[in-house]
XYZ file of C-alpha atoms in Angstrom:
703
model
C 3.090 -28.108 -15.846
C 3.766 -28.371 -12.132
C 5.771 -30.796 -10.019
C 2.786 -33.010 -9.238
C 1.862 -33.317 -12.908
C 5.393 -34.270 -13.867
C 5.503 -36.935 -11.176
C 2.149 -38.356 -12.280
C 3.353 -38.435 -15.871
C 6.462 -40.318 -14.831
C 4.574 -42.948 -12.836
C 1.148 -43.356 -14.429
C 1.158 -41.593 -17.741
C 0.892 -44.521 -20.119
C -2.538 -45.875 -19.265
C -3.762 -48.253 -21.971
C -0.518 -48.074 -23.934
C 1.330 -49.976 -21.173
C 0.245 -53.277 -22.730
C 1.857 -52.436 -26.065
C 4.898 -54.504 -26.865
C 8.244 -54.026 -28.470
C 9.815 -51.069 -30.134
C 6.629 -49.052 -30.715
C 5.905 -48.947 -26.984
C 9.452 -47.938 -26.098
C 9.489 -45.362 -28.887
C 6.147 -43.967 -27.719
C 7.402 -43.549 -24.154
C 10.571 -41.842 -25.369
C 8.489 -39.430 -27.445
C 6.234 -38.764 -24.448
C 9.225 -37.844 -22.265
C 10.519 -35.506 -24.951
C 7.070 -33.926 -25.310
C 6.925 -33.310 -21.541
C 10.347 -31.633 -21.618
C 9.320 -29.394 -24.503
C 6.040 -28.576 -22.744
C 7.850 -27.665 -19.535
C 10.257 -25.386 -21.412
C 7.400 -23.510 -23.114
C 7.886 -24.932 -26.625
C 4.198 -25.675 -26.963
C 3.986 -26.156 -30.732
C 6.824 -28.699 -30.738
C 5.333 -30.476 -27.705
C 1.950 -30.723 -29.444
C 3.529 -32.460 -32.447
C 5.181 -35.070 -30.220
C 2.047 -35.671 -28.123
C 0.180 -36.388 -31.359
C 2.942 -38.740 -32.486
C 2.592 -40.639 -29.205
C -1.163 -40.940 -29.725
C -0.610 -42.182 -33.266
C 1.331 -45.070 -31.741
C -0.921 -45.520 -28.681
C -4.344 -43.812 -29.025
C -5.229 -44.540 -25.362
C -2.018 -43.162 -23.870
C -3.494 -41.398 -20.809
C -0.501 -39.162 -20.224
C -0.391 -37.868 -23.788
C -4.169 -37.335 -23.847
C -4.062 -35.449 -20.539
C -1.144 -33.174 -21.320
C -2.246 -32.502 -24.882
C -5.516 -31.407 -23.293
C -3.616 -29.180 -20.855
C -1.692 -27.700 -23.786
C -4.920 -27.041 -25.696
C -6.287 -25.202 -22.672
C -3.127 -23.137 -22.380
C -3.520 -22.045 -26.014
C -7.198 -21.089 -25.742
C -8.838 -24.318 -26.979
C -10.674 -25.214 -23.791
C -13.525 -27.243 -25.319
C -11.110 -29.465 -27.224
C -8.970 -29.673 -24.086
C -11.872 -30.985 -22.001
C -12.676 -33.636 -24.640
C -9.077 -34.899 -24.656
C -8.872 -35.044 -20.872
C -12.133 -37.002 -20.668
C -10.536 -39.527 -23.014
C -7.575 -39.697 -20.631
C -9.957 -40.380 -17.718
C -11.625 -43.171 -19.691
C -8.205 -44.657 -20.534
C -6.976 -44.712 -16.911
C -9.709 -44.345 -14.287
C -7.251 -44.800 -11.416
C -5.151 -41.770 -12.406
C -5.908 -38.588 -10.425
C -4.073 -36.283 -12.810
C -6.642 -36.037 -15.646
C -9.438 -35.317 -13.168
C -7.290 -32.594 -11.604
C -6.664 -31.114 -15.071
C -10.368 -31.195 -15.922
C -11.117 -29.411 -12.667
C -8.683 -26.651 -13.627
C -10.430 -26.154 -16.961
C -13.871 -25.971 -15.358
C -12.560 -23.435 -12.806
C -11.042 -21.224 -15.523
C -14.396 -21.209 -17.344
C -16.237 -20.138 -14.185
C -17.842 -23.573 -13.747
C -16.979 -23.853 -10.068
C -19.419 -26.645 -9.188
C -18.030 -28.927 -11.893
C -14.489 -27.936 -10.943
C -15.124 -28.890 -7.299
C -16.620 -32.241 -8.340
C -13.648 -33.190 -10.516
C -11.112 -32.026 -7.942
C -12.791 -34.050 -5.205
C -12.600 -37.125 -7.458
C -8.880 -36.486 -8.033
C -8.306 -36.329 -4.265
C -10.215 -39.549 -3.705
C -7.717 -41.234 -6.025
C -4.677 -39.396 -4.621
C -5.260 -37.795 -1.194
C -1.727 -36.317 -1.225
C -2.161 -34.408 -4.489
C -0.932 -30.983 -3.326
C -2.202 -28.930 -6.230
C -5.641 -30.545 -6.067
C -5.826 -29.812 -2.337
C -4.857 -26.209 -2.993
C -7.274 -25.685 -5.845
C -10.165 -27.263 -3.952
C -9.468 -24.937 -1.034
C -9.397 -21.886 -3.297
C -12.607 -22.971 -5.042
C -14.424 -23.545 -1.753
C -13.243 -20.158 -0.532
C -14.656 -18.586 -3.670
C -17.947 -20.358 -2.964
C -18.160 -18.943 0.558
C -17.117 -22.120 2.386
C -14.030 -20.981 4.341
C -14.236 -23.661 7.045
C -13.760 -26.605 4.665
C -11.374 -24.529 2.555
C -9.017 -24.116 5.517
C -8.943 -27.904 6.040
C -7.740 -28.546 2.480
C -5.313 -25.613 2.451
C -3.827 -26.662 5.795
C -3.270 -30.168 4.401
C -1.644 -28.713 1.265
C 0.687 -26.663 3.471
C 1.644 -29.747 5.473
C 2.378 -31.670 2.262
C 4.456 -28.968 0.586
C 5.269 -25.771 2.508
C 5.696 -22.788 0.221
C 5.043 -19.015 0.370
C 1.895 -19.458 -1.702
C 0.610 -22.235 0.585
C 1.034 -19.994 3.627
C -0.730 -17.135 1.817
C -3.689 -19.299 0.807
C -4.234 -20.708 4.274
C -3.874 -17.312 5.979
C -6.437 -15.729 3.656
C -8.861 -18.598 4.229
C -8.523 -18.298 8.006
C -9.202 -14.577 7.810
C -12.361 -15.194 5.820
C -13.395 -17.817 8.372
C -13.073 -15.215 11.137
C -10.004 -16.844 12.687
C -7.583 -13.915 12.668
C -5.482 -15.254 15.565
C -4.795 -18.475 13.672
C -4.155 -16.536 10.471
C -1.484 -14.482 12.235
C 0.151 -17.710 13.449
C 0.284 -18.982 9.862
C 1.661 -15.686 8.565
C 4.392 -15.532 11.215
C 5.338 -19.157 10.558
C 5.515 -18.412 6.849
C 7.682 -15.367 7.441
C 10.081 -17.461 9.529
C 10.285 -19.900 6.618
C 11.308 -17.184 4.160
C 8.034 -15.408 3.549
C 7.007 -13.365 0.561
C 5.838 -9.881 -0.281
C 2.261 -11.125 -0.439
C 2.541 -12.722 2.979
C 3.723 -9.407 4.395
C 0.760 -7.664 2.785
C -1.575 -10.225 4.363
C -0.010 -9.497 7.756
C -0.690 -5.781 7.294
C -4.275 -6.454 6.202
C -4.908 -8.583 9.294
C -3.087 -6.201 11.622
C -5.141 -3.184 10.566
C -8.301 -4.900 11.825
C -6.681 -6.809 14.700
C -7.794 -6.301 18.283
C -5.003 -4.410 20.112
C -5.454 -6.482 23.285
C -5.103 -9.705 21.303
C -2.099 -8.252 19.475
C -0.421 -7.340 22.760
C -0.812 -10.930 23.992
C 0.190 -12.636 20.764
C 3.676 -14.127 20.801
C 5.770 -12.767 17.954
C 3.240 -10.167 16.834
C 5.123 -7.159 18.224
C 8.382 -8.135 16.540
C 6.608 -8.624 13.208
C 4.853 -5.278 13.645
C 8.209 -3.571 14.202
C 9.534 -5.169 11.015
C 6.434 -4.041 9.148
C 7.182 -0.448 10.147
C 10.896 -0.381 9.468
C 11.446 -2.553 6.379
C 8.588 -1.515 5.630
C 5.720 -3.730 4.508
C 3.301 -0.830 4.059
C 3.026 2.863 4.793
C 4.072 2.946 8.457
C 1.277 5.386 9.295
C -1.205 2.631 8.346
C -0.137 0.712 11.467
C 0.636 3.649 13.747
C -2.653 3.637 15.674
C -2.410 -0.102 16.415
C 1.160 0.355 17.667
C 0.106 3.187 19.956
C -2.710 1.120 21.445
C -0.450 -1.874 22.048
C 2.104 0.319 23.800
C -0.615 1.936 25.894
C -2.024 -1.447 26.939
C 1.356 -2.690 28.099
C 2.481 0.559 29.684
C 5.536 0.686 27.423
C 5.519 4.431 26.951
C 7.131 5.394 30.256
C 9.538 8.345 29.968
C 12.573 6.235 30.821
C 11.700 3.524 28.308
C 14.701 2.258 26.406
C 13.673 2.455 22.772
C 16.663 0.326 21.798
C 15.358 -2.555 23.931
C 11.811 -2.296 22.582
C 11.825 -2.742 18.797
C 8.176 -1.711 18.506
C 8.590 1.592 20.366
C 11.785 2.367 18.470
C 10.152 1.509 15.135
C 7.148 3.696 15.866
C 9.165 6.712 17.007
C 11.564 6.610 14.064
C 9.188 5.940 11.162
C 5.843 7.706 11.566
C 4.065 10.301 13.705
C 2.605 8.989 16.942
C -1.170 9.222 16.483
C -2.424 8.873 20.045
C -3.031 11.844 22.318
C -2.138 10.078 25.570
C 1.130 8.734 24.166
C 1.945 12.166 22.721
C 1.470 13.718 26.167
C 3.736 11.117 27.765
C 6.417 11.708 25.155
C 6.112 15.471 25.619
C 6.581 15.007 29.358
C 9.523 12.668 28.741
C 11.199 15.271 26.550
C 10.735 17.912 29.236
C 12.134 15.545 31.888
C 15.220 14.883 29.771
C 15.771 18.607 29.326
C 15.445 19.159 33.068
C 17.655 16.218 33.923
C 21.023 17.937 33.508
C 22.287 15.294 31.056
C 23.448 17.778 28.466
C 27.029 17.973 29.652
C 27.471 14.401 30.856
C 27.797 11.001 29.287
C 24.239 9.690 29.417
C 23.514 5.993 29.933
C 23.120 4.162 26.639
C 19.476 3.363 27.256
C 18.628 6.995 27.982
C 20.587 8.224 24.969
C 18.877 5.654 22.745
C 15.473 6.859 23.879
C 16.455 10.525 23.414
C 17.636 9.845 19.857
C 14.427 8.016 18.935
C 12.360 10.803 20.507
C 14.312 13.457 18.587
C 13.702 11.590 15.333
C 9.991 11.443 16.171
C 9.910 15.190 16.816
C 11.553 15.893 13.455
C 9.050 13.598 11.697
C 6.073 15.354 13.291
C 7.767 18.735 12.662
C 7.914 19.660 16.343
C 4.187 19.652 16.868
C 4.522 18.775 20.585
C 3.692 21.593 23.014
C 6.612 23.703 24.282
C 6.431 25.777 27.472
C 8.126 29.155 27.809
C 10.515 27.640 30.339
C 11.483 24.875 27.903
C 12.012 27.396 25.117
C 14.368 29.393 27.380
C 16.357 26.281 28.342
C 16.613 25.136 24.730
C 17.975 28.529 23.661
C 20.632 28.256 26.371
C 21.435 24.697 25.310
C 21.804 25.693 21.668
C 24.017 28.650 22.585
C 26.260 26.288 24.564
C 26.450 23.792 21.672
C 27.273 26.543 19.178
C 30.048 27.953 21.381
C 31.612 24.523 21.882
C 31.486 23.777 18.160
C 33.146 27.095 17.360
C 35.889 26.404 19.913
C 36.358 22.804 18.784
C 35.444 21.572 22.242
C 33.721 18.370 23.274
C 29.948 18.206 22.860
C 27.983 15.473 24.594
C 25.824 13.436 22.163
C 22.981 13.779 24.664
C 23.103 17.551 24.286
C 22.736 17.202 20.517
C 19.862 14.742 20.930
C 18.057 17.134 23.280
C 18.515 20.001 20.860
C 17.259 17.850 17.988
C 14.130 17.020 20.007
C 13.158 20.705 20.037
C 14.319 21.918 16.629
C 16.126 20.637 13.519
C 19.891 20.382 13.785
C 20.384 22.052 10.405
C 19.098 25.265 12.020
C 22.084 25.351 14.393
C 24.986 27.603 13.528
C 27.895 25.510 12.237
C 25.667 22.487 11.734
C 27.910 21.285 8.896
C 30.851 21.281 11.290
C 28.771 19.098 13.584
C 28.131 16.669 10.728
C 31.868 16.283 10.135
C 32.831 15.511 13.739
C 33.883 11.881 14.339
C 32.708 11.965 17.971
C 29.090 12.221 16.773
C 28.938 8.561 15.696
C 26.411 7.664 18.445
C 23.925 10.084 16.891
C 24.678 9.339 13.236
C 20.993 8.713 12.466
C 20.116 12.182 13.746
C 22.918 13.804 11.753
C 21.661 12.140 8.569
C 18.008 12.932 9.196
C 18.419 16.538 10.275
C 21.529 17.810 8.464
C 22.558 15.661 5.500
C 19.106 14.972 4.045
C 17.942 18.624 4.214
C 21.229 19.605 2.559
C 20.568 17.142 -0.266
C 17.091 18.616 -0.753
C 18.534 22.131 -1.032
C 20.925 20.903 -3.715
C 18.143 19.137 -5.638
C 15.848 22.157 -5.449
C 18.025 24.143 -7.821
C 17.833 21.425 -10.483
C 14.042 20.992 -10.734
C 12.654 22.418 -13.999
C 9.521 24.552 -14.287
C 7.109 23.251 -16.949
C 4.544 26.037 -16.591
C 4.249 29.447 -14.982
C 2.256 29.691 -11.744
C 0.120 32.815 -12.010
C -3.305 31.778 -10.680
C -3.869 33.462 -7.301
C -5.145 30.323 -5.588
C -2.325 28.215 -7.007
C 0.170 30.785 -5.740
C -1.306 30.665 -2.230
C -1.327 26.852 -2.208
C 2.281 26.782 -3.388
C 3.281 29.121 -0.532
C 1.652 26.816 2.025
C 3.485 23.757 0.760
C 6.790 25.576 0.508
C 6.485 26.156 4.257
C 4.912 22.788 5.062
C 5.652 20.050 2.503
C 2.999 17.375 2.822
C 3.110 14.636 3.822
C 6.478 14.117 5.476
C 7.490 10.474 5.559
C 10.670 8.743 6.569
C 10.647 4.996 5.953
C 11.653 3.594 2.556
C 8.897 2.422 0.259
C 7.889 -1.243 0.374
C 8.989 -3.077 -2.755
C 6.626 -5.451 -4.520
C 6.466 -7.436 -7.746
C 5.405 -5.261 -10.699
C 1.802 -5.545 -11.805
C 0.313 -4.855 -15.227
C -2.251 -2.065 -15.002
C -4.898 -4.158 -16.791
C -4.319 -7.018 -14.352
C -4.713 -4.687 -11.372
C -7.983 -3.259 -12.685
C -9.413 -6.704 -13.471
C -8.434 -8.028 -10.055
C -9.641 -4.983 -8.125
C -12.830 -4.341 -10.110
C -13.745 -7.699 -11.711
C -17.341 -6.677 -12.527
C -16.453 -3.236 -13.894
C -16.917 -2.498 -17.617
C -13.252 -1.689 -18.146
C -11.367 -1.814 -21.448
C -7.826 -3.154 -21.618
C -4.888 -0.804 -22.039
C -2.786 -3.627 -23.474
C 0.525 -5.209 -22.635
C 2.694 -2.249 -23.627
C 4.453 -0.239 -20.900
C 2.363 2.721 -19.776
C 3.071 6.433 -19.470
C 2.168 7.838 -16.050
C 1.419 11.378 -14.862
C 1.229 12.008 -11.117
C -0.530 15.348 -10.717
C 0.124 16.994 -7.372
C 2.807 14.525 -6.299
C 3.602 16.345 -3.045
C 6.533 14.754 -1.264
C 6.542 11.763 -3.590
C 5.266 8.863 -1.499
C 2.302 8.103 -3.753
C 4.265 8.671 -6.967
C 7.002 6.268 -5.896
C 4.446 3.644 -4.871
C 2.759 3.873 -8.281
C 6.079 3.482 -10.093
C 6.976 0.422 -8.028
C 3.483 -0.970 -8.550
C 3.124 -0.558 -12.322
C 6.715 -0.050 -13.622
C 5.675 2.569 -16.217
C 7.798 3.375 -19.266
C 7.850 7.106 -18.445
C 6.727 8.924 -15.306
C 6.167 12.661 -14.941
C 5.440 13.872 -11.387
C 4.418 17.518 -10.986
C 3.665 19.812 -8.071
C 3.446 23.516 -7.270
C 5.983 23.390 -4.425
C 9.733 23.098 -4.917
C 10.140 22.093 -1.265
C 7.810 19.156 -1.849
C 9.440 18.218 -5.146
C 12.972 18.249 -3.732
C 11.821 16.012 -0.883
C 10.178 13.677 -3.423
C 13.256 13.574 -5.633
C 15.500 12.726 -2.691
C 13.200 9.901 -1.617
C 13.013 8.520 -5.164
C 16.815 8.448 -5.357
C 16.928 6.584 -2.044
C 14.508 4.037 -3.534
C 16.731 3.653 -6.609
C 14.062 5.179 -8.905
C 16.141 7.766 -10.696
C 14.027 7.755 -13.876
C 11.053 9.648 -12.391
C 10.872 13.107 -13.936
C 9.961 15.691 -11.300
C 8.875 19.159 -12.435
C 7.148 22.259 -11.090
C 3.844 22.958 -12.833
C 0.309 24.248 -12.372
C -2.360 21.827 -13.592
C -4.391 24.778 -14.865
C -1.554 25.667 -17.257
C -0.896 22.176 -18.640
C -2.685 22.738 -21.969
C 0.671 23.524 -23.563
C 2.097 20.147 -22.526
C 2.612 18.111 -25.696
C 2.382 14.703 -24.001
C -0.332 12.118 -23.419
C -0.666 9.493 -20.696
C -2.237 6.080 -20.124
C -2.655 6.675 -16.401
C -3.065 9.916 -14.478
C -2.984 9.840 -10.712
C -4.770 12.827 -9.162
C -4.968 11.777 -5.534
C -5.719 14.696 -3.255
C -4.921 17.618 -5.554
C -8.082 18.745 -7.328
C -9.879 19.870 -4.181
C -7.114 22.420 -3.512
C -7.635 24.269 -6.800
C -9.577 27.452 -7.516
C -11.871 25.475 -9.814
C -11.461 21.722 -9.251
C -13.562 20.827 -12.285
C -11.474 23.030 -14.567
C -8.370 21.253 -13.276
C -10.035 17.872 -13.732
C -10.910 18.692 -17.352
C -7.338 19.870 -17.966
C -6.031 16.495 -16.812
C -8.671 14.621 -18.805
C -7.380 16.252 -21.994
C -3.975 14.680 -21.320
C -5.379 11.133 -21.228
C -5.087 8.865 -24.218
C -8.357 7.276 -25.439
C -9.248 4.539 -22.978
C -6.839 6.014 -20.421
C -7.348 5.542 -16.708
C -7.417 8.046 -13.880
C -7.078 7.442 -10.143
C -8.774 10.255 -8.231
C -9.133 11.161 -4.555
C -11.476 13.953 -3.414
C -12.736 15.203 -0.064
C -16.254 14.164 0.915
C -18.460 16.951 2.259
C -20.426 14.387 4.260
C -17.337 12.954 5.950
C -15.770 16.320 6.816
C -18.507 17.837 8.963
C -16.168 17.984 11.974
C -13.500 19.686 9.857
C -15.902 22.452 8.866
C -16.830 22.954 12.526
C -13.148 23.196 13.467
C -12.577 25.812 10.801
C -15.336 27.941 12.253
C -13.499 27.886 15.593
C -10.228 28.734 13.859
C -11.828 31.708 12.121
C -13.480 32.930 15.328
C -10.276 32.687 17.401
C -7.949 33.790 14.576
C -5.431 30.994 14.978
C -2.496 31.617 12.650
C -1.118 28.882 10.326
C 2.250 29.068 12.090
C 3.932 26.542 14.396
C 2.807 28.412 17.514
C -0.691 28.943 16.096
C -1.056 25.274 15.177
C 0.150 24.181 18.628
C -2.358 26.559 20.252
C -5.180 25.215 18.097
C -4.273 21.610 18.921
C -4.180 22.488 22.646
C -7.669 23.984 22.327
C -9.077 20.902 20.582
C -7.334 18.347 22.816
C -8.526 20.119 25.962
C -12.213 19.934 25.096
C -14.608 17.546 26.761
C -15.065 14.152 25.086
C -18.693 15.103 24.358
C -17.628 18.185 22.389
C -17.997 17.412 18.642
C -14.723 19.240 17.971
C -12.858 16.766 20.191
C -13.386 14.148 17.438
C -10.578 15.840 15.496
C -8.027 14.052 17.709
C -9.079 10.795 16.023
C -7.763 12.020 12.655
C -4.176 10.799 12.065
C -3.420 14.155 10.418
C -3.860 15.846 13.814
C -0.428 14.573 14.857
C 2.076 16.433 12.707
C 2.553 20.085 11.842
C 2.114 19.862 8.062
C -0.687 17.326 8.299
C -2.574 19.384 10.854
C -2.265 22.531 8.757
C -3.409 20.613 5.687
C -6.344 19.196 7.655
C -7.594 22.313 9.432
C -5.955 25.433 7.961
C -5.604 24.845 4.243
C -5.788 28.011 2.159
C -8.162 26.336 -0.322
C -10.380 23.292 0.073
C -13.387 22.163 -1.935
C -15.542 19.343 -0.590
C -17.534 17.202 -2.991
C -20.798 15.297 -3.075
C -21.412 12.113 -5.017
C -24.075 13.738 -7.247
C -21.474 16.385 -8.219
C -18.997 13.675 -9.148
C -21.642 11.724 -11.074
C -22.572 14.803 -13.125
C -18.929 15.467 -14.011
C -18.239 11.888 -15.049
C -21.305 11.860 -17.266
C -20.509 15.213 -18.883
C -16.869 14.336 -19.525
C -17.612 10.787 -20.751
C -15.884 8.840 -18.001
C -16.834 5.370 -16.770
C -16.598 4.751 -13.037
C -14.729 1.499 -12.399
C -15.097 1.476 -8.635
C -14.127 2.850 -5.233
C -11.183 1.737 -3.147
C -12.895 1.387 0.226
C -13.234 -1.200 2.963
C -16.986 -0.541 2.929
C -17.465 -2.314 -0.399
C -18.608 -5.616 1.145
C -21.259 -3.869 3.238
C -22.371 -1.911 0.162
C -22.799 -5.122 -1.827
C -24.894 -6.638 0.931
C -27.228 -3.659 0.802
C -27.286 -3.321 -2.986
C -26.908 -6.850 -4.401
C -28.315 -5.689 -7.753
C -25.186 -3.581 -8.336
C -22.431 -6.237 -8.585
C -19.922 -3.721 -9.958
C -20.608 -1.354 -7.019
C -20.591 1.650 -9.337
C -24.085 3.121 -8.909
C -23.343 6.562 -7.453
C -26.974 7.149 -6.479
C -26.805 3.987 -4.363
C -23.470 5.057 -2.917
C -24.962 8.438 -1.985
C -27.707 6.661 -0.029
C -25.136 4.395 1.597
C -22.950 7.355 2.620
C -25.932 9.263 4.020
C -26.523 6.354 6.412
C -22.789 5.797 7.063
C -21.216 9.293 7.089
C -17.690 8.076 7.913
C -17.504 5.768 4.882
C -15.231 8.134 2.972
C -13.433 9.771 5.900
C -10.163 9.202 4.016
C -11.623 10.789 0.832
C -13.523 9.412 -2.111
C -10.834 7.264 -3.761
C -11.891 5.830 -7.095
C -10.826 4.822 -10.603
C -12.363 6.065 -13.841
C -11.759 5.350 -17.533
C -12.124 7.633 -20.528
C -14.897 6.374 -22.792
C -14.644 6.320 -26.608
C -15.280 9.777 -27.956
C -14.155 11.336 -24.669
C -10.774 12.391 -25.992
C-alpha cells in the first residue's frame, strides 16, 4: 500500500462499521490497524486473516473490504478483488480510495476505459489524491491523450514532488510534442535530486532536440556537460549535438578556455569530436599552440587548460587530425628537447608536455615513466594518467588473459591483427550505472507484443562474443547483473583495454578470454543470453559463426545480434572502391590521406556523405568503417532464411523507426514481419544505418 492509501485508511476506513458500539467496534478498529501494518510489511497471509476477522465483526467495514480486495489482487485473485472493492464502494460512497483501487485492478487487466472511469470518480471525491492523478495521467497517455495526461501529471507533481512524478510529466510532455517544457521539468527534477531514469529521459530528449533551441535553453548546456562526464549515456550519443551547439555559439575559437566552458571541456575529454568544421578549428588551434613558442614558458592557465583538453581529445581520436610536414618536424624537435631535459633532471614546462601529447601518446616518449613520477607534473595529471599509467596497466593485464581456443582461421588471424593495431572502439568515460533489470522484464517491456518465452527469475549466464574494448559487455553486465559473464575476443589489445575498463567500473567478476568463435565447439558451457553485436559480419563465414554461437544457447535462450545492412552501406561500398583504386594503406598516414580526400570533395559528391558517419572521426573507427579486412553485409531475406532454418523467433528490432513502421504496417503489432521490414527499408534506406540490431529466441527443438 502507498502513503495515500494509508492516510485514507486512517481517516475513512470504517465506513458502515462506524456506527457499531462498544468493545466490538474498538476491537475491530484495533484489528484493522494491525492488518494494515502486516499488509505494509508484506505479511499478506497474516493480514488476510485479520481483515477477515474485522469483517466478521463489521461486514460493511469499507477499509477492510477495500484492502482485502487489494490483497486479493496482489496475490492473483483479481475477480474476487474487484467484488470486494465494489462492496467497499457500496459501504462508503464518499470514500475515494476503493474507486482508486478498482481503477488499478481494471488497468492491470488491460481494461483501460473502465480504469479511467473509476479513477475519474475517485478524483471527483478527492481532487488531491496524488496516486489517482498519476494513474489517470499514465492511463490517458497510454490511450494517446497526452494533452490531458500532462494536466493530471503536472498536478500530481505539484501535490507530491518525487523522481517518478518528474519522470511521468517529462515523458507526457515529450509525447505531446512539448520538448522545451519537458527539458524544463527534467532539469528541475535533477536539481531536486533526480534519478537514473530522469537522466535517461534527458538523453532521449536531447538526441532529438533542436541544436538552436538547446543553445538558447537556460541550464541545458550544463546538464549536457554532466551527461557526458558522469556519464548518463555513451558520450558519443550526444557528441553531434554538442558540436552543433558549440558551432552555433562560436565557442570553438582556438583560444577558448576549456576550463571555463564545461561543455567544450566535457566534449574534448570524453568522446571524439564528430563535426568536420570543429575538427578543422581544433587542428588549427593545435598548430597555433605549437607555433606560439609556449613550450619553454609558463603558459596562462586558460591556455594550458585548453591544451590539456585538446591533447586528451587527440589521444581519444588516436591522432586522426591532419599533421603537416612542418608540424611533424617541430614536434620531433619538441620531443627531443623534452627527452633531454628529463634525462638531465631539468625543468620541463607542463605546456611542452601538453603540446607533445596533442601530437602523439606520452608513453611513446623515452623515459615516460620518469615523467609520470615527477611531482612538478601535477597540472597535467589527467594527461599522465590517460597516456602513461593506463597504457601501462593494459600491458600488465595483457599477460594475464587466457586463451580459450587457438586462432588458426586465416580471416580470423587477419581480423585479430587489425584489432591488435587498432582496438575498437576506444572510449574514455566511465559507464553509466543503472538499476539492474531482469532479462524477462526487459524483453516484455521492449517487445510487449512479441511471442517470447520467459527465462525465469534465476540469475542468467551471459556470453559476449566479440567484446572488443568492453563497452558493450560492461553495459550488459550493469543492465542484467548476470551470475556469470564470459567476454571473448580475438585481440589481446582489445581485451586488455576491456579488462582495465571493467576494473575501473568495479566489475571484477567478468571473465575475459581470447577465443575464435569458429573454434568454440569445445567449450563445455551453455548460456541464457549471447550478445553478438557487430562481430559476425567480420568472420569468414558469418552464418557458420552464428550457428556456432547458437549451439551454446540453452533451450529458450536469447541472442542480441547486430549486423551490417547492405542497403544502408551503399556509400561505404563506394568509398571502398576509391580506396582500392588509390591504394590507401590502413596506416595512420594512409587513413589521414583518405579522410583528407573525402573531406575535400564537393558536397554533391556521394562520397562526401561519409563525413556524416560518427566513425569518420577517430583512427580505429575510420579504419573499421572504411578499411576493414573482412566485412559481410546482410539483407533482411538472408536473415529471415537463417532464423527459419535455425529455429529462432524474432522478438524485434531496436530502432527509432519502429513507430513509423507500425503506422505503415498496423497489421503487424509485434513489428516482426521481415518481409514488411524489407519493404520499409527499401523505401527508407537509412533506417538501419547503425546496423540491424535485433533480439531472437531459440525455439523448442532448436537446441
